[in-house]
Amino acid sequence: MDNDNPGKDLQLIEKYWRHVSSSQGFKYFPLVVSRAKASKVWDINGREYIDFLSSAATYNIGHSNEEVIKAIKEHLDKFIHYCLYLYHEPAIELSELLTEITLGNHRKKVVFGLSGGDANDTALKAAFIYTRRPGVISYTYSYHGTTALGIAVGGSFREEIRKAIPFKDVYFVEYPDTYRCGNIEDPRECGEYHLSKLEDTLKRVNPSSIAAIIMEPIQGDGGVLVPPENYVKGLFKLARENGIIIIDDEVQTGMGRTGKWLAIEHFNVEPDLVVLGKALGGGMPISAVIGRSEILDAAPPQTFFATSAAHALSCVAAIATIKYIKNYNLVEKARELGDYAVKRLNELKEKYEIIGDVRGKGLMIGVEIVKERKQKTPDRKTALKIIWRAWEKGLIMMTYGKYGNVLRIAPPLVISREELDAGINIVDEAIRDVLEGKVPDDVINKMKAWE
Ligand SMILES: Cc1ncc(COP(=O)(O)O)c(C=O)c1O
């Protein structure tokens, strides 16, 4: 046991909430992390867990990746960071790598940031400055971070919170959800339907007032929604016709997670700006906007400066991360393991009526929990009980989605098939236990989760 003081975890959590604002954090289950390696996490009581969350899709190359640690240690012997008043090799090498892993033969540039949120903020500001237009189209239930602009364009924030931010030129359109597309069953038709809605919105707001459309190529926090290909293609066409910049937010989907370097590659289109964060730094804080140089260079020097941007330690970690993904074929691995996981989860769907849908790409998978399959009524409470039971049995898995009823399956891409199987077996047992009434209702009150 790592912890010789039973109850210490609860004491620590109580202290956390005493000192840290309730606005920062989620309340799921009481797990205090003491160490993590590859796809495993240990709590301070020495209990081991399989990690199906990867610290919110950050550890694509696994926790405490040895090559990232080596790169950081080697760099630490030289210097920590120097701001961009001067130059350093890690930022220069990383900028070149980033233009190589993103799509398109056009001339590309990079702007570095610290978090996914601030990189989205940069992309939006670059679009406003380049186009001199004031408006943004975003999606219902989208999530782009928590900067002021991030909240303003974040479709998953409550309306009253969004409205508290004094940026009003945001128009929300519905993200295509092929599982719940009214009476429409066919994904193509669903795509057409949503394209016509987008066209209506553009007509209503005057397209020449819109600087950018900001879009997750697979909506993550909305519950792993994969849009129909005809929708994405039509959206790009409409944007091109109207001089609107497309910001492809790959903060959650990027770096191989969906079985491609970028999820937008599933749709055969080329965005103007790509935003990377989370997994880019292999666990170190770094983000980047990569895209058309004429857009990113439209802002005058210093506009996107930040003292710790392109932090040298994070840059060496990101370089090691990109090389690791390439050398160990993690993009292909995500695809293969993802197909396998979806197959196994569909077997569970055969077994349990409460699994309404299994969807995703690569190792970004959502399992939607419903009251019964025909009505598709979302069942957030049961989903929460399932993840609680899974945690008790040694699996870290969370819920998200517009109704908070989607099990989030996003393990590190380095997970072995045996560990993936072990994790899915726990999902199976957890669902069975919940259905057999072995998990009390009051566990729901212990979790605030995504609401
Ligand atoms: C699609 C997407 N964009 C942006 C962000 C924000 O990233 P960060 O938390 O690093 O600011 C997230 C985080 O969950 C995300 O999922």
PDB file of N, CA, C and O in Angstrom, residues 237-263:
ATOM      1  N   LYS A 237     -17.723  23.555 -48.453  1.00  0.00           N
ATOM      2  CA  LYS A 237     -18.062  24.238 -49.709  1.00  0.00           C
ATOM      3  C   LYS A 237     -18.748  25.589 -49.403  1.00  0.00           C
ATOM      4  O   LYS A 237     -18.369  26.618 -49.949  1.00  0.00           O
ATOM      5  N   LEU A 238     -19.710  25.545 -48.490  1.00  0.00           N
ATOM      6  CA  LEU A 238     -20.412  26.785 -48.127  1.00  0.00           C
ATOM      7  C   LEU A 238     -19.445  27.820 -47.568  1.00  0.00           C
ATOM      8  O   LEU A 238     -19.525  29.008 -47.886  1.00  0.00           O
ATOM      9  N   ALA A 239     -18.516  27.345 -46.738  1.00  0.00           N
ATOM     10  CA  ALA A 239     -17.548  28.271 -46.136  1.00  0.00           C
ATOM     11  C   ALA A 239     -16.681  28.901 -47.221  1.00  0.00           C
ATOM     12  O   ALA A 239     -16.480  30.112 -47.258  1.00  0.00           O
ATOM     13  N   ARG A 240     -16.187  28.082 -48.135  1.00  0.00           N
ATOM     14  CA  ARG A 240     -15.333  28.580 -49.232  1.00  0.00           C
ATOM     15  C   ARG A 240     -16.086  29.624 -50.067  1.00  0.00           C
ATOM     16  O   ARG A 240     -15.554  30.667 -50.394  1.00  0.00           O
ATOM     17  N   GLU A 241     -17.355  29.295 -50.396  1.00  0.00           N
ATOM     18  CA  GLU A 241     -18.136  30.212 -51.248  1.00  0.00           C
ATOM     19  C   GLU A 241     -18.349  31.568 -50.585  1.00  0.00           C
ATOM     20  O   GLU A 241     -18.539  32.568 -51.254  1.00  0.00           O
ATOM     21  N   ASN A 242     -18.312  31.545 -49.239  1.00  0.00           N
ATOM     22  CA  ASN A 242     -18.622  32.787 -48.533  1.00  0.00           C
ATOM     23  C   ASN A 242     -17.413  33.419 -47.837  1.00  0.00           C
ATOM     24  O   ASN A 242     -17.581  34.310 -47.003  1.00  0.00           O
ATOM     25  N   GLY A 243     -16.230  32.948 -48.176  1.00  0.00           N
ATOM     26  CA  GLY A 243     -15.010  33.554 -47.590  1.00  0.00           C
ATOM     27  C   GLY A 243     -14.900  33.363 -46.085  1.00  0.00           C
ATOM     28  O   GLY A 243     -14.319  34.189 -45.382  1.00  0.00           O
ATOM     29  N   ILE A 244     -15.496  32.262 -45.591  1.00  0.00           N
ATOM     30  CA  ILE A 244     -15.471  32.010 -44.136  1.00  0.00           C
ATOM     31  C   ILE A 244     -14.332  31.031 -43.818  1.00  0.00           C
ATOM     32  O   ILE A 244     -14.165  30.020 -44.506  1.00  0.00           O
ATOM     33  N   ILE A 245     -13.587  31.348 -42.767  1.00  0.00           N
ATOM     34  CA  ILE A 245     -12.450  30.500 -42.395  1.00  0.00           C
ATOM     35  C   ILE A 245     -12.926  29.313 -41.565  1.00  0.00           C
ATOM     36  O   ILE A 245     -13.765  29.470 -40.667  1.00  0.00           O
ATOM     37  N   ILE A 246     -12.372  28.142 -41.867  1.00  0.00           N
ATOM     38  CA  ILE A 246     -12.754  26.969 -41.056  1.00  0.00           C
ATOM     39  C   ILE A 246     -11.675  26.671 -40.039  1.00  0.00           C
ATOM     40  O   ILE A 246     -10.505  26.438 -40.381  1.00  0.00           O
ATOM     41  N   ILE A 247     -12.079  26.715 -38.781  1.00  0.00           N
ATOM     42  CA  ILE A 247     -11.175  26.374 -37.680  1.00  0.00           C
ATOM     43  C   ILE A 247     -11.512  24.947 -37.248  1.00  0.00           C
ATOM     44  O   ILE A 247     -12.616  24.666 -36.792  1.00  0.00           O
ATOM     45  N   ASP A 248     -10.538  24.086 -37.422  1.00  0.00           N
ATOM     46  CA  ASP A 248     -10.720  22.666 -37.129  1.00  0.00           C
ATOM     47  C   ASP A 248     -10.129  22.401 -35.739  1.00  0.00           C
ATOM     48  O   ASP A 248      -8.918  22.311 -35.590  1.00  0.00           O
ATOM     49  N   ASP A 249     -11.005  22.299 -34.748  1.00  0.00           N
ATOM     50  CA  ASP A 249     -10.537  22.112 -33.370  1.00  0.00           C
ATOM     51  C   ASP A 249     -10.236  20.628 -33.138  1.00  0.00           C
ATOM     52  O   ASP A 249     -11.132  19.832 -32.901  1.00  0.00           O
ATOM     53  N   GLU A 250      -8.948  20.303 -33.195  1.00  0.00           N
ATOM     54  CA  GLU A 250      -8.505  18.903 -33.034  1.00  0.00           C
ATOM     55  C   GLU A 250      -7.891  18.683 -31.661  1.00  0.00           C
ATOM     56  O   GLU A 250      -7.088  17.758 -31.472  1.00  0.00           O
ATOM     57  N   VAL A 251      -8.252  19.542 -30.715  1.00  0.00           N
ATOM     58  CA  VAL A 251      -7.628  19.447 -29.389  1.00  0.00           C
ATOM     59  C   VAL A 251      -7.866  18.056 -28.782  1.00  0.00           C
ATOM     60  O   VAL A 251      -6.965  17.451 -28.213  1.00  0.00           O
ATOM     61  N   GLN A 252      -9.077  17.552 -28.953  1.00  0.00           N
ATOM     62  CA  GLN A 252      -9.403  16.231 -28.388  1.00  0.00           C
ATOM     63  C   GLN A 252      -9.171  15.091 -29.395  1.00  0.00           C
ATOM     64  O   GLN A 252      -8.830  13.967 -29.016  1.00  0.00           O
ATOM     65  N   THR A 253      -9.367  15.391 -30.665  1.00  0.00           N
ATOM     66  CA  THR A 253      -9.350  14.328 -31.675  1.00  0.00           C
ATOM     67  C   THR A 253      -7.984  14.118 -32.329  1.00  0.00           C
ATOM     68  O   THR A 253      -7.783  13.121 -33.029  1.00  0.00           O
ATOM     69  N   GLY A 254      -7.073  15.060 -32.123  1.00  0.00           N
ATOM     70  CA  GLY A 254      -5.809  15.047 -32.868  1.00  0.00           C
ATOM     71  C   GLY A 254      -4.798  14.039 -32.355  1.00  0.00           C
ATOM     72  O   GLY A 254      -5.066  13.247 -31.448  1.00  0.00           O
ATOM     73  N   MET A 255      -3.633  14.051 -32.994  1.00  0.00           N
ATOM     74  CA  MET A 255      -2.482  13.241 -32.576  1.00  0.00           C
ATOM     75  C   MET A 255      -2.779  11.745 -32.599  1.00  0.00           C
ATOM     76  O   MET A 255      -2.397  10.996 -31.708  1.00  0.00           O
ATOM     77  N   GLY A 256      -3.518  11.318 -33.629  1.00  0.00           N
ATOM     78  CA  GLY A 256      -3.714   9.889 -33.855  1.00  0.00           C
ATOM     79  C   GLY A 256      -4.903   9.259 -33.153  1.00  0.00           C
ATOM     80  O   GLY A 256      -5.252   8.103 -33.419  1.00  0.00           O
ATOM     81  N   ARG A 257      -5.530   9.994 -32.267  1.00  0.00           N
ATOM     82  CA  ARG A 257      -6.599   9.409 -31.426  1.00  0.00           C
ATOM     83  C   ARG A 257      -7.664   8.662 -32.238  1.00  0.00           C
ATOM     84  O   ARG A 257      -8.133   7.606 -31.833  1.00  0.00           O
ATOM     85  N   THR A 258      -8.061   9.232 -33.389  1.00  0.00           N
ATOM     86  CA  THR A 258      -9.192   8.626 -34.118  1.00  0.00           C
ATOM     87  C   THR A 258      -8.752   7.680 -35.245  1.00  0.00           C
ATOM     88  O   THR A 258      -9.548   7.301 -36.094  1.00  0.00           O
ATOM     89  N   GLY A 259      -7.452   7.327 -35.258  1.00  0.00           N
ATOM     90  CA  GLY A 259      -6.972   6.435 -36.312  1.00  0.00           C
ATOM     91  C   GLY A 259      -6.458   7.186 -37.535  1.00  0.00           C
ATOM     92  O   GLY A 259      -6.192   6.584 -38.583  1.00  0.00           O
ATOM     93  N   LYS A 260      -6.363   8.494 -37.432  1.00  0.00           N
ATOM     94  CA  LYS A 260      -5.705   9.383 -38.413  1.00  0.00           C
ATOM     95  C   LYS A 260      -4.954  10.410 -37.571  1.00  0.00           C
ATOM     96  O   LYS A 260      -5.350  10.679 -36.425  1.00  0.00           O
ATOM     97  N   TRP A 261      -3.946  11.057 -38.157  1.00  0.00           N
ATOM     98  CA  TRP A 261      -3.258  12.089 -37.370  1.00  0.00           C
ATOM     99  C   TRP A 261      -4.254  13.129 -36.904  1.00  0.00           C
ATOM    100  O   TRP A 261      -4.283  13.540 -35.759  1.00  0.00           O
ATOM    101  N   LEU A 262      -5.120  13.541 -37.845  1.00  0.00           N
ATOM    102  CA  LEU A 262      -6.177  14.505 -37.523  1.00  0.00           C
ATOM    103  C   LEU A 262      -7.512  13.871 -37.907  1.00  0.00           C
ATOM    104  O   LEU A 262      -7.613  13.228 -38.960  1.00  0.00           O
ATOM    105  N   ALA A 263      -8.529  14.092 -37.102  1.00  0.00           N
ATOM    106  CA  ALA A 263      -9.827  13.479 -37.408  1.00  0.00           C
ATOM    107  C   ALA A 263     -10.424  14.025 -38.695  1.00  0.00           C
ATOM    108  O   ALA A 263     -11.173  13.331 -39.386  1.00  0.00           O
TER     109      ALA A 263
END
